[in-house]
mmCIF file of C-alpha atoms in Angstrom:
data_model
loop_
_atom_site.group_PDB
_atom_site.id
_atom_site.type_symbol
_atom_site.label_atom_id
_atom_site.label_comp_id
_atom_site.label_asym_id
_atom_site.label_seq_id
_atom_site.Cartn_x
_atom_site.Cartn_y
_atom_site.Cartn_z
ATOM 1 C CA UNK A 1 18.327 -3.850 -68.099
ATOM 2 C CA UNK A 2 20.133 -6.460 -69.702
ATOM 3 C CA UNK A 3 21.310 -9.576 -68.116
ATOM 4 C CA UNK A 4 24.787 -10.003 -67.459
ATOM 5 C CA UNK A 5 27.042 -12.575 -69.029
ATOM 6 C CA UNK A 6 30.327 -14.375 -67.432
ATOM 7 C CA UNK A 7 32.562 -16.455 -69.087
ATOM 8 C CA UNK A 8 33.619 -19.789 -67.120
ATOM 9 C CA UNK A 9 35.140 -22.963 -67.762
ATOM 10 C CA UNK A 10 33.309 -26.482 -68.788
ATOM 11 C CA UNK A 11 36.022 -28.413 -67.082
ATOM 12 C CA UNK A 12 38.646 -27.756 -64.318
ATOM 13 C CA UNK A 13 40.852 -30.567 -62.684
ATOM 14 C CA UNK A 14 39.315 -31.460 -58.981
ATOM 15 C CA UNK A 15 41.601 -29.829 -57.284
ATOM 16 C CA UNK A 16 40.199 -26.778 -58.797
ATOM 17 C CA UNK A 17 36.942 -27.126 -58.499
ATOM 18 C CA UNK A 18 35.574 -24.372 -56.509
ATOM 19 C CA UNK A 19 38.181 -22.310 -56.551
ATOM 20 C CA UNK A 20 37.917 -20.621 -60.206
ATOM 21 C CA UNK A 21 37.467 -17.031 -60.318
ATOM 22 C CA UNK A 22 34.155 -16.938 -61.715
ATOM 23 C CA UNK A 23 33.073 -17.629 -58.477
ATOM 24 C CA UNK A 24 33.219 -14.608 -56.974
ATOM 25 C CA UNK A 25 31.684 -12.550 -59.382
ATOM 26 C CA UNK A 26 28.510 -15.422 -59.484
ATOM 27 C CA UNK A 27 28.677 -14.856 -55.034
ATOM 28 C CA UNK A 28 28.537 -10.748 -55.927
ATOM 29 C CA UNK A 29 25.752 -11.296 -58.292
ATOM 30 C CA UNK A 30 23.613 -13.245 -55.564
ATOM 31 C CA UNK A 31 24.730 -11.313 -53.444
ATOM 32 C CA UNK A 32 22.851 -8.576 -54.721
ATOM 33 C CA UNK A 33 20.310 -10.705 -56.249
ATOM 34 C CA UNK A 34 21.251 -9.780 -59.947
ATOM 35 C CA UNK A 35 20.223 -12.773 -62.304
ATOM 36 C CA UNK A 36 22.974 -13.195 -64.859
ATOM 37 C CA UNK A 37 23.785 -16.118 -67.975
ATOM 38 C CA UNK A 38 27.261 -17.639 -68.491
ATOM 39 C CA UNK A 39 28.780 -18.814 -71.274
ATOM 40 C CA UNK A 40 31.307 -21.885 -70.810
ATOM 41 C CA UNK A 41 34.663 -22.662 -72.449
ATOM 42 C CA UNK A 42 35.912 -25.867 -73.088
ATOM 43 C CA UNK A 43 39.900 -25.836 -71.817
ATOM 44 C CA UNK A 44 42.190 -24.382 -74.384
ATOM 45 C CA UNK A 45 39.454 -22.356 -76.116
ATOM 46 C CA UNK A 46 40.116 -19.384 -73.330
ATOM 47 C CA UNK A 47 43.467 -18.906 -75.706
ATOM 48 C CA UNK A 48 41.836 -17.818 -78.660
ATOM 49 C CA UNK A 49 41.388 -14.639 -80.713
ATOM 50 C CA UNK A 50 37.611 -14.168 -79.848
ATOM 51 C CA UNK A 51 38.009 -14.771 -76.464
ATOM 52 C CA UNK A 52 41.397 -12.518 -75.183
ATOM 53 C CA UNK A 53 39.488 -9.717 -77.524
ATOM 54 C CA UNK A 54 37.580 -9.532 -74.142
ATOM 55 C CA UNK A 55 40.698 -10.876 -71.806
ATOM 56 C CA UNK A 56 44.026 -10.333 -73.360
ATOM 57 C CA UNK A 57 45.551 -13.084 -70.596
ATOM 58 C CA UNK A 58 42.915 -15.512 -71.787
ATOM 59 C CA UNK A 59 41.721 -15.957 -68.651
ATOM 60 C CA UNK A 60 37.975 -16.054 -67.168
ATOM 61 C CA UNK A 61 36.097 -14.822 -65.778
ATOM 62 C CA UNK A 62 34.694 -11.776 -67.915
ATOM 63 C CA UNK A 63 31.834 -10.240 -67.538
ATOM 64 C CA UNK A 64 29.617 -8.994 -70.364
ATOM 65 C CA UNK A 65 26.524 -6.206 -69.661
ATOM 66 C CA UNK A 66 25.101 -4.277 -73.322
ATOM 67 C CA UNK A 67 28.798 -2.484 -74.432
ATOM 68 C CA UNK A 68 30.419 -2.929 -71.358
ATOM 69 C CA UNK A 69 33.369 -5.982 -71.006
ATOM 70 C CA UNK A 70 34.635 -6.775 -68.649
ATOM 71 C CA UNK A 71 37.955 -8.892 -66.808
ATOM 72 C CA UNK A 72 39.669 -9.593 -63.795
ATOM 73 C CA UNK A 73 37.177 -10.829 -60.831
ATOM 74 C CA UNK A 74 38.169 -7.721 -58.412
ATOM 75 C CA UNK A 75 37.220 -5.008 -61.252
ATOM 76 C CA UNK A 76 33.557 -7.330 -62.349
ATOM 77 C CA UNK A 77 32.873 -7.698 -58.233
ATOM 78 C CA UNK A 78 34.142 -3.732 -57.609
ATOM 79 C CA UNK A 79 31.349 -3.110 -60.436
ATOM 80 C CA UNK A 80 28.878 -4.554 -59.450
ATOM 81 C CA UNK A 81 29.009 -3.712 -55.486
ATOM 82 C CA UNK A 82 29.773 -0.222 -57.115
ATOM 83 C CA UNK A 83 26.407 -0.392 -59.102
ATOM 84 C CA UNK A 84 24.158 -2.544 -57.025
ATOM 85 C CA UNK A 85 22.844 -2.186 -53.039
ATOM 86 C CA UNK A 86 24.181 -4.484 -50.507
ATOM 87 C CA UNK A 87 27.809 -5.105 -50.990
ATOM 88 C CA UNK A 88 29.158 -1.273 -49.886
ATOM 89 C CA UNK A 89 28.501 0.593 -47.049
ATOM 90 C CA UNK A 90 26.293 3.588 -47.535
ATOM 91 C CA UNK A 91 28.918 6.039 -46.608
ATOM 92 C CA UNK A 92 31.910 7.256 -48.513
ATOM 93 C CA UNK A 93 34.705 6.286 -45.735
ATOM 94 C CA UNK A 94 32.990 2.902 -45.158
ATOM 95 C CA UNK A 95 33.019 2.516 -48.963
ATOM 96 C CA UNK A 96 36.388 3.506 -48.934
ATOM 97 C CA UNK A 97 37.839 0.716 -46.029
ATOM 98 C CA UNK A 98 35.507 -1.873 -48.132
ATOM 99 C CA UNK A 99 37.203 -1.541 -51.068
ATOM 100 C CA UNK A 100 40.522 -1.061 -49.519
ATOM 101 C CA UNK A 101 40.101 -4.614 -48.212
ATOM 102 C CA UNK A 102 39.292 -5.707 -51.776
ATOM 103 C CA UNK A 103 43.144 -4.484 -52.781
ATOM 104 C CA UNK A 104 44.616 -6.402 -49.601
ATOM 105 C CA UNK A 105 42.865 -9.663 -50.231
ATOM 106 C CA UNK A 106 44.222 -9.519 -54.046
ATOM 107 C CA UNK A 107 47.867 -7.645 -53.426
ATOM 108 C CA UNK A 108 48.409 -8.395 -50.152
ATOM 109 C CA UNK A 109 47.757 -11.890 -48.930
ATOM 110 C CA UNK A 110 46.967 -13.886 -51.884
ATOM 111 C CA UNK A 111 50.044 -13.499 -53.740
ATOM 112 C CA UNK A 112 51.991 -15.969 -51.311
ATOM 113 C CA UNK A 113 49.093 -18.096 -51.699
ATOM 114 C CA UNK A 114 49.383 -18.320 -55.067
ATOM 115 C CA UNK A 115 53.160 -19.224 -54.791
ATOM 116 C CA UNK A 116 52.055 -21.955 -52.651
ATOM 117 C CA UNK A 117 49.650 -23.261 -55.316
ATOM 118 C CA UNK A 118 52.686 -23.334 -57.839
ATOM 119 C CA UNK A 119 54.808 -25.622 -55.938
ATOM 120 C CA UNK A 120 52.203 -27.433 -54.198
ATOM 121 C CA UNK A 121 50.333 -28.771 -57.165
ATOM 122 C CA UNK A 122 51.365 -26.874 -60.653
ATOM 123 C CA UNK A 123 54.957 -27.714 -60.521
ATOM 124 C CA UNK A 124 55.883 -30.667 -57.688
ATOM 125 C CA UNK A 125 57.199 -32.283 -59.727
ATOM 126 C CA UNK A 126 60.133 -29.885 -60.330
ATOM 127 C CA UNK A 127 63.581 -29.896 -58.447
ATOM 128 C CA UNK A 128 62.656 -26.398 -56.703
ATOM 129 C CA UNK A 129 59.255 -27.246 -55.439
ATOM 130 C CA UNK A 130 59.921 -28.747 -52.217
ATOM 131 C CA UNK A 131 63.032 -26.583 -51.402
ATOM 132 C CA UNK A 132 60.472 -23.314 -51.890
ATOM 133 C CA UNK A 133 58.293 -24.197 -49.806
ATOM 134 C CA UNK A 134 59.498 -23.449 -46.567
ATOM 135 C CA UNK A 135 60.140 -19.785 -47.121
ATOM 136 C CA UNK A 136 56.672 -19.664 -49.402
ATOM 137 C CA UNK A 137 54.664 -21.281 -46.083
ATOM 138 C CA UNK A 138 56.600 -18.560 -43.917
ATOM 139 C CA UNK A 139 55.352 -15.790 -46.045
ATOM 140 C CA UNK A 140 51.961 -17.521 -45.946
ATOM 141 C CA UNK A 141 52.136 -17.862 -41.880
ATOM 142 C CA UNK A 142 53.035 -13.826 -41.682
ATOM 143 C CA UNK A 143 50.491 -12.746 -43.558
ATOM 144 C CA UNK A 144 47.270 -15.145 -42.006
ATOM 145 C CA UNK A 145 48.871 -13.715 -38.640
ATOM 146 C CA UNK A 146 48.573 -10.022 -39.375
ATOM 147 C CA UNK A 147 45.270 -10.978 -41.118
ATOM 148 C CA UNK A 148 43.786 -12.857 -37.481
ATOM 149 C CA UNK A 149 45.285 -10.164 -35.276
ATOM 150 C CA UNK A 150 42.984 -7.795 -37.027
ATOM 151 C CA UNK A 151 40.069 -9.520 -37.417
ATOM 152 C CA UNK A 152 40.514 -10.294 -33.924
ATOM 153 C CA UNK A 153 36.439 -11.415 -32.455
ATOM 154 C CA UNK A 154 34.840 -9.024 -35.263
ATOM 155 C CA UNK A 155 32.183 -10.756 -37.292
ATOM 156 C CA UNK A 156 33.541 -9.108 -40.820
ATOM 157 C CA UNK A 157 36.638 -7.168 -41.367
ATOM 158 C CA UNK A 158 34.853 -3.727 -41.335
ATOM 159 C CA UNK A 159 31.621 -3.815 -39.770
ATOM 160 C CA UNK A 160 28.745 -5.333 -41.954
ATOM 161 C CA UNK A 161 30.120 -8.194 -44.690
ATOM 162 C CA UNK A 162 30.842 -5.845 -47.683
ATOM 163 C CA UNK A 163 32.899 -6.876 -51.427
ATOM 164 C CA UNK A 164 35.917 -6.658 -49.174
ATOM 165 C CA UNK A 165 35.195 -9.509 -47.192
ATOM 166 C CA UNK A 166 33.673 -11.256 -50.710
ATOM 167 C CA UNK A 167 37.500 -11.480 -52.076
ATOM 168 C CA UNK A 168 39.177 -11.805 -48.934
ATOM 169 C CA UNK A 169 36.854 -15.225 -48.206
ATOM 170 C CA UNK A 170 37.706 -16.300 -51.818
ATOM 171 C CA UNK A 171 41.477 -15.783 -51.487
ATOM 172 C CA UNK A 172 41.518 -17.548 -48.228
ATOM 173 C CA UNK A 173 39.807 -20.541 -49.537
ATOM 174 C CA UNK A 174 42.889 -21.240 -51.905
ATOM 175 C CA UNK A 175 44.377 -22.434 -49.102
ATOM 176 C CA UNK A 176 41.621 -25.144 -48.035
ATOM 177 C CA UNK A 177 43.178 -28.827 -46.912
ATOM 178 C CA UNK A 178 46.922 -27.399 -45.878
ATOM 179 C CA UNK A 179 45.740 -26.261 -42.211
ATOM 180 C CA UNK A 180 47.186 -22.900 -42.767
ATOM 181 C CA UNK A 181 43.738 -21.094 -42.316
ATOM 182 C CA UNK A 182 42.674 -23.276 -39.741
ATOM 183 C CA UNK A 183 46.127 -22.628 -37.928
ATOM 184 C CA UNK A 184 44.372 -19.603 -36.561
ATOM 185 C CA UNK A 185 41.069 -20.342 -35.543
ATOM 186 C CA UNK A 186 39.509 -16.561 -36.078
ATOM 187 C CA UNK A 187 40.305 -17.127 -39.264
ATOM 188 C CA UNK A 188 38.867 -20.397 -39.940
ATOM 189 C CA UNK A 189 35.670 -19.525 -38.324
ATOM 190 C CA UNK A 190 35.498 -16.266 -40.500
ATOM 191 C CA UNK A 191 36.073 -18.431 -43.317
ATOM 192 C CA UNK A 192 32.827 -20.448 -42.562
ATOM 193 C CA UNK A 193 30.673 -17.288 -41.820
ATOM 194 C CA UNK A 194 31.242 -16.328 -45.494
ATOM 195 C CA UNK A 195 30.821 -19.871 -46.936
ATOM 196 C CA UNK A 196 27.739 -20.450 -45.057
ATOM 197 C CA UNK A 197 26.237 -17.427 -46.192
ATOM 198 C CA UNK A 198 22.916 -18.436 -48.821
ATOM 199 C CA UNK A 199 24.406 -16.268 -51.402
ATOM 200 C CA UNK A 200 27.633 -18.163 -51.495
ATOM 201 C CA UNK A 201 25.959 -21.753 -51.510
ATOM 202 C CA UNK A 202 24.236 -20.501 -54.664
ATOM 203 C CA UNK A 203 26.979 -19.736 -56.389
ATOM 204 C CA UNK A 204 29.362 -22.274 -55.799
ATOM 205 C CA UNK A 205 26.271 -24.542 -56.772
ATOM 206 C CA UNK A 206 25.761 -22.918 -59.712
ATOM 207 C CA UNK A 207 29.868 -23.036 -60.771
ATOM 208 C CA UNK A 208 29.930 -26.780 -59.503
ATOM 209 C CA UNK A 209 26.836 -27.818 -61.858
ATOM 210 C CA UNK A 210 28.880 -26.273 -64.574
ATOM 211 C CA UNK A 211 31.612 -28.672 -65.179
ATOM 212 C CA UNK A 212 30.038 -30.746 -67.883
ATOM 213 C CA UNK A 213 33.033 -31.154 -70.409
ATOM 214 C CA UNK A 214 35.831 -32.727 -70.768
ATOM 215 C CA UNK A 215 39.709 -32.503 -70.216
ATOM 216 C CA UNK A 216 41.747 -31.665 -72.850
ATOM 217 C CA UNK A 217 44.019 -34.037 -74.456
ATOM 218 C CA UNK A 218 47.282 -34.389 -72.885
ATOM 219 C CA UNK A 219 45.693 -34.239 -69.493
ATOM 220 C CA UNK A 220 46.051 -37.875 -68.190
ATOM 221 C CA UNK A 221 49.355 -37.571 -68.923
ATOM 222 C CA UNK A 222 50.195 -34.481 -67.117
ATOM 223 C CA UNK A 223 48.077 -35.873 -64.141
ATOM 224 C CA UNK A 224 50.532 -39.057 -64.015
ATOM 225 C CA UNK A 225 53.826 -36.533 -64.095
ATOM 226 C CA UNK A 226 52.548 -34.900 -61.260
ATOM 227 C CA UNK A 227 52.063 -38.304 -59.366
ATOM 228 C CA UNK A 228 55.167 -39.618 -59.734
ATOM 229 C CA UNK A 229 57.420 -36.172 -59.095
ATOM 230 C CA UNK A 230 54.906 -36.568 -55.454
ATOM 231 C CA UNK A 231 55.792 -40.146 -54.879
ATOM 232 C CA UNK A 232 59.292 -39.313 -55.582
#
């Protein structure tokens, strides 16, 4: 069988670091202890013709096996859970539950943590950042509540850890340094179960090692922008 390849990026700003989607498919992948190769783009190169031929949003990860491509990071992790031991249960309603906490994690809570991202970091520096984010934090706050309530003392959302938990971890860590997570203790300590896991460890080694290259031009500048809209 041929080794797997996944796209990632040679350079991320720190405050991404860790947190790029190609780390969830590398955690699936050691998960199930499926050796794979990546192949790194430099920033801006994600854009181009050769690459959206594989992801049309120019985005990474993808994920690359003989004719098979590859993108988002919930269809490459659903495929390989789907195609490998260890991250589904054995039986077909216990699959089912697994994956349906695959769909919350991406459709359900993260998309108020990605709003938060926006005018936290991408665009402080506009006018409507700071008057969002009370009614983005709100929507934030709901969700995490619903999300510890049913946790509640379980070790994993559904019995054993399964992909479900995989994306659900990885969403939640978007939200590391506000004290949203760790607003609700459950969910703070379910959040270090996953991350402590060897698997995990590996991978975000493995991503971390990664980001050899350089920024792109333009950069420094942007960085400054977004220091002064934060000191204003």
């Amino acid at each position: 069988m041929t080794r797997p390849v996944i796209t990632a990026y040679d350079w991320v700003p720190d405050f991404a670091k860790g947190l790029v989607r190609d780390l969830q498919v590398r955690w699936a992948l050691e998960e199930v202890g499926r050796s794979y190769d990546v192949r790194y783009l430099s920033q801006g190169s994600q854009k181009a013709p050769a690459h959206r031929a594989q992801q049309p949003f120019g985005q990474v990860p993808t994920y690359q096996q003989g004719d098979l491509v590859l993108f988002e990071s919930g269809a490459i992790v659903l495929h390989i859970a789907r195609t490998h031991a260890g991250l589904l249960p054995d039986d077909p309603s216990g699959r089912a539950r697994a994956i349906e906490w695959m769909f919350a994690a991406l459709n359900t809570v993260e998309p108020p943590i990605t709003d938060y991202g926006v005018a936290a970091v991408l665009e402080r520096d506009q006018p409507w950042s700071q008057p969002r984010m009370p009614a983005v934090v709100a929507r934030i706050e709901e969700r995490l509540g619903d999300l510890a309530a049913r946790l509640a003392d379980a070790e994993w959302l559904d019995g054993s850890f399964s992909a479900g938990d995989l994306m659900m971890v990885g969403v939640l860590r978007q939200l590391r340094d506000s004290g949203l997570v760790e607003a609700h203790p459950t969910l703070a300590a379910y959040v270090d179960r996953g991350t402590a896991r060897p698997a995990f460890r590996r991978a975000l080694d493995a991503q971390m090692q990664g980001f050899t290259g350089s920024p792109p031009p333009g950069f420094a500048a942007w960085l400054e922008k977004q220091a002064q809209g934060a000191a204003a």
